[in-house]
Amino acid sequence: MDIPDVQVMIKGTQISLKDDRNKAMQALITNEWLVLKKATSLAQVEPILEQKLFSLDAVTKGIALNSAVTSVLFSAQKRKFRISGHLPLKLPVNYPMSQDDEAAEIRKSGDLVAIQATHLGGDNEVKWTINVEGNDGKMEAVEANGGDVFMCSTALKRSPPSPNPKQSPQHAIVISYLWEGFSDKGTLPDDLVRKLVKVGEGLVSQEGKYVLLDQA
């Protein structure tokens, strides 16, 4: 697998994904979040999302099958993940903090199980904030920029990403991944399955209403 040369922010420190992929994976398990710096771009799909938020034309290989994200997922050996969600958002939204209903079971696994990768829109000058609950129960503000990917366990209690209030509303796309051995969740609408299989040719396989990531 060709691992991209991306910097990973973990609690204020940065490491290289190319050199420390396993460290990034362990941080995602232990801290339940990380930020992949300058790892994505919504520039091509933002005009589409502005016209129609839920458009299959905004489903792309570079986002749904982002190489930095899948590099982290594939560092979890003997784990096969399915794409379990593709959710475009226009932010900010007034939603409360939330976490997966099965957070206790996810944490008990001690491994990557249910992951979300939020692709943050705008250019690098756009500032984003995600509030998360740390392991000590204290709130922490995670800072990111447009073009970053906020990657987290769905067990993490977190707020929706919010652009700086001085900036105009921004788009983000949340891609969810689920280890196939955890549950039967993750079925997708037929049209989304077809689009993901088309854009991910050679990188995904279809099993009914599931779309599975294939390790290169």
Short mmCIF file of C-alpha atoms in Angstrom, two decimals:
data_model
loop_
_atom_site.label_atom_id
_atom_site.label_comp_id
_atom_site.label_asym_id
_atom_site.label_seq_id
_atom_site.Cartn_x
_atom_site.Cartn_y
_atom_site.Cartn_z
CA MET A 1 0.00 0.00 0.00
CA ASP A 2 1.22 3.49 -0.88
CA ILE A 3 0.97 5.43 2.40
CA PRO A 4 0.64 9.19 1.78
CA ASP A 5 3.11 11.60 3.35
CA VAL A 6 0.59 13.26 5.65
CA GLN A 7 1.10 14.81 9.06
CA VAL A 8 -1.08 13.51 11.89
CA MET A 9 -2.01 15.76 14.81
CA ILE A 10 -2.50 13.94 18.10
CA LYS A 11 -3.17 16.11 21.16
CA GLY A 12 -1.01 18.98 19.96
CA THR A 13 1.88 16.91 18.64
CA GLN A 14 2.44 15.87 15.05
CA ILE A 15 3.77 12.64 13.61
CA SER A 16 4.24 11.38 10.08
CA LEU A 17 1.62 8.93 8.86
CA LYS A 18 4.15 7.45 6.46
CA ASP A 19 6.68 6.78 9.23
CA ASP A 20 4.38 6.13 12.20
CA ARG A 21 1.19 4.57 10.86
CA ASN A 22 0.91 2.13 13.76
CA LYS A 23 1.37 4.96 16.25
CA ALA A 24 -1.49 6.81 14.57
CA MET A 25 -3.67 3.71 14.83
CA GLN A 26 -2.88 3.29 18.53
CA ALA A 27 -3.63 6.96 19.17
CA LEU A 28 -7.00 6.51 17.50
CA ILE A 29 -7.73 3.56 19.79
CA THR A 30 -6.42 5.21 22.98
CA ASN A 31 -7.40 8.87 22.51
CA GLU A 32 -10.29 8.10 20.13
CA TRP A 33 -9.43 10.93 17.73
CA LEU A 34 -6.73 12.38 15.47
CA VAL A 35 -6.48 14.95 12.70
CA LEU A 36 -5.00 14.17 9.29
CA LYS A 37 -3.54 17.47 8.13
CA LYS A 38 -4.12 18.67 4.54
CA ALA A 39 -5.34 15.18 3.63
CA THR A 40 -8.51 16.03 1.71
CA SER A 41 -10.26 18.59 -0.45
CA LEU A 42 -13.92 19.34 -1.00
CA ALA A 43 -13.20 22.00 -3.64
CA GLN A 44 -14.64 19.97 -6.53
CA VAL A 45 -17.80 18.91 -4.70
CA GLU A 46 -18.63 22.07 -2.75
CA PRO A 47 -20.47 23.68 -5.72
CA ILE A 48 -22.52 20.47 -6.03
CA LEU A 49 -23.31 20.42 -2.31
CA GLU A 50 -24.32 24.07 -2.43
CA GLN A 51 -26.94 23.26 -5.06
CA LYS A 52 -28.04 19.89 -3.66
CA LEU A 53 -26.69 18.61 -0.36
CA PHE A 54 -27.55 14.95 -0.92
CA SER A 55 -26.22 14.39 -4.42
CA LEU A 56 -24.52 11.25 -5.72
CA ASP A 57 -22.37 13.55 -7.85
CA ALA A 58 -20.58 14.50 -4.60
CA VAL A 59 -19.59 10.88 -3.89
CA THR A 60 -15.94 10.63 -4.92
CA LYS A 61 -13.02 8.24 -4.56
CA GLY A 62 -10.82 10.89 -2.96
CA ILE A 63 -13.25 11.33 -0.08
CA ALA A 64 -14.99 7.99 0.45
CA LEU A 65 -11.74 6.07 -0.16
CA ASN A 66 -9.26 8.67 1.01
CA SER A 67 -5.79 7.10 1.03
CA ALA A 68 -4.73 8.64 4.36
CA VAL A 69 -7.88 7.39 6.08
CA THR A 70 -7.69 3.88 4.64
CA SER A 71 -3.98 3.69 5.53
CA VAL A 72 -4.94 4.08 9.19
CA LEU A 73 -7.78 1.57 8.91
CA PHE A 74 -5.59 -1.00 7.16
CA SER A 75 -2.98 -0.76 9.90
CA ALA A 76 -5.47 -2.80 11.98
CA GLN A 77 -4.41 -6.23 10.77
CA LYS A 78 -7.01 -8.89 9.96
CA ARG A 79 -9.74 -6.27 10.05
CA LYS A 80 -12.05 -5.79 7.10
CA PHE A 81 -14.10 -2.63 7.10
CA ARG A 82 -17.26 -1.71 5.27
CA ILE A 83 -18.31 1.80 4.35
CA SER A 84 -21.36 2.27 6.55
CA GLY A 85 -22.30 5.87 5.86
CA HIS A 86 -21.77 8.90 3.60
CA LEU A 87 -23.24 12.06 5.13
CA PRO A 88 -22.76 15.56 3.69
CA LEU A 89 -23.36 18.45 6.09
CA LYS A 90 -23.69 22.22 5.93
CA LEU A 91 -22.29 23.67 9.13
CA PRO A 92 -22.68 25.03 11.74
CA VAL A 93 -25.70 23.16 13.08
CA ASN A 94 -27.20 23.39 16.54
CA TYR A 95 -26.85 19.72 17.49
CA PRO A 96 -25.84 18.46 20.95
CA MET A 97 -22.76 16.37 21.60
CA SER A 98 -23.30 12.70 20.87
CA GLN A 99 -21.66 9.29 20.76
CA ASP A 100 -22.49 5.81 19.48
CA ASP A 101 -25.21 3.95 21.38
CA GLU A 102 -22.79 1.01 21.52
CA ALA A 103 -19.86 3.06 22.87
CA ALA A 104 -19.21 0.65 25.75
CA GLU A 105 -18.99 -2.35 23.42
CA ILE A 106 -16.76 -0.46 20.98
CA ARG A 107 -14.34 0.50 23.76
CA LYS A 108 -14.39 -3.01 25.19
CA SER A 109 -13.05 -4.37 21.88
CA GLY A 110 -9.76 -2.50 22.36
CA ASP A 111 -9.36 -2.13 18.61
CA LEU A 112 -10.54 -0.11 15.63
CA VAL A 113 -14.20 -1.03 15.26
CA ALA A 114 -16.43 1.91 14.32
CA ILE A 115 -14.70 4.94 12.81
CA GLN A 116 -15.82 8.23 11.32
CA ALA A 117 -13.71 10.41 9.05
CA THR A 118 -15.03 13.97 8.73
CA HIS A 119 -13.65 15.78 5.68
CA LEU A 120 -13.60 19.47 6.51
CA GLY A 121 -14.42 21.90 3.73
CA GLY A 122 -12.95 25.24 2.81
CA ASP A 123 -9.33 26.15 2.21
CA ASN A 124 -6.56 26.01 4.80
CA GLU A 125 -7.54 29.46 6.09
CA VAL A 126 -10.90 28.14 7.30
CA LYS A 127 -10.78 27.31 11.01
CA TRP A 128 -12.79 24.44 12.47
CA THR A 129 -13.44 23.35 16.06
CA ILE A 130 -14.69 20.01 17.36
CA ASN A 131 -15.42 19.70 21.08
CA VAL A 132 -14.62 16.27 22.49
CA GLU A 133 -14.84 14.61 25.89
CA GLY A 134 -11.44 13.33 26.99
CA ASN A 135 -10.71 10.11 28.85
CA ASP A 136 -10.75 12.12 32.08
CA GLY A 137 -14.26 13.41 31.35
CA LYS A 138 -13.03 16.94 30.68
CA MET A 139 -13.99 18.84 27.54
CA GLU A 140 -11.32 19.58 24.95
CA ALA A 141 -11.49 21.75 21.83
CA VAL A 142 -9.83 20.13 18.81
CA GLU A 143 -8.70 22.72 16.27
CA ALA A 144 -8.45 21.92 12.57
CA ASN A 145 -8.44 23.63 9.19
CA GLY A 146 -10.20 23.28 5.89
CA GLY A 147 -8.67 20.35 4.02
CA ASP A 148 -8.07 18.36 7.21
CA VAL A 149 -9.78 15.10 8.17
CA PHE A 150 -11.02 14.68 11.73
CA MET A 151 -10.92 10.93 12.35
CA CYS A 152 -12.49 9.44 15.46
CA SER A 153 -14.02 6.41 17.07
CA THR A 154 -17.80 6.69 17.13
CA ALA A 155 -17.54 5.90 20.85
CA LEU A 156 -16.07 9.37 21.35
CA LYS A 157 -18.50 11.92 22.76
CA ARG A 158 -18.15 14.87 20.42
CA SER A 159 -19.86 17.90 18.94
CA PRO A 160 -20.49 18.46 15.25
CA PRO A 161 -17.57 20.30 13.63
CA SER A 162 -18.10 24.04 13.69
CA PRO A 163 -16.44 26.62 11.45
CA ASN A 164 -15.29 29.86 13.00
CA PRO A 165 -18.42 31.98 13.57
CA LYS A 166 -16.75 34.88 11.73
CA GLN A 167 -16.65 32.73 8.59
CA SER A 168 -19.45 31.79 6.25
CA PRO A 169 -21.16 28.39 6.60
CA GLN A 170 -19.05 25.52 5.32
CA HIS A 171 -19.55 21.97 4.09
CA ALA A 172 -18.16 18.76 5.49
CA ILE A 173 -18.63 15.12 4.51
CA VAL A 174 -18.68 12.38 7.13
CA ILE A 175 -17.68 8.89 6.00
CA SER A 176 -18.39 6.07 8.45
CA TYR A 177 -16.51 2.76 8.51
CA LEU A 178 -17.48 -0.33 10.46
CA TRP A 179 -15.50 -3.51 11.09
CA GLU A 180 -17.54 -6.31 9.55
CA GLY A 181 -17.05 -8.54 12.61
CA PHE A 182 -18.70 -6.08 15.00
CA SER A 183 -22.30 -6.06 13.82
CA ASP A 184 -24.60 -6.41 10.81
CA LYS A 185 -25.01 -2.64 10.55
CA GLY A 186 -23.76 -0.71 7.58
CA THR A 187 -26.25 -1.45 4.81
CA LEU A 188 -26.50 1.40 2.30
CA PRO A 189 -29.13 2.54 -0.22
CA ASP A 190 -28.82 0.79 -3.58
CA ASP A 191 -27.93 3.94 -5.52
CA LEU A 192 -25.16 4.82 -3.06
CA VAL A 193 -23.80 1.26 -3.22
CA ARG A 194 -23.64 1.45 -7.01
CA LYS A 195 -21.90 4.83 -6.94
CA LEU A 196 -19.32 3.73 -4.35
CA VAL A 197 -18.56 0.56 -6.32
CA LYS A 198 -18.14 2.64 -9.48
CA VAL A 199 -15.82 5.29 -8.02
CA GLY A 200 -13.97 2.70 -5.94
CA GLU A 201 -13.34 0.19 -8.71
CA GLY A 202 -10.50 -2.09 -7.64
CA LEU A 203 -10.60 -0.75 -4.06
CA VAL A 204 -13.97 -2.02 -2.87
CA SER A 205 -16.18 -5.05 -3.29
CA GLN A 206 -19.95 -5.38 -2.97
CA GLU A 207 -21.74 -7.91 -0.81
CA GLY A 208 -25.45 -7.22 -1.15
CA LYS A 209 -26.10 -3.82 0.42
CA TYR A 210 -22.59 -3.73 1.95
CA VAL A 211 -19.54 -2.04 0.42
CA LEU A 212 -16.30 -3.54 1.75
CA LEU A 213 -12.84 -2.02 1.57
CA ASP A 214 -10.30 -4.26 -0.15
CA GLN A 215 -6.72 -4.06 1.10
CA ALA A 216 -4.27 -3.42 -1.73
#
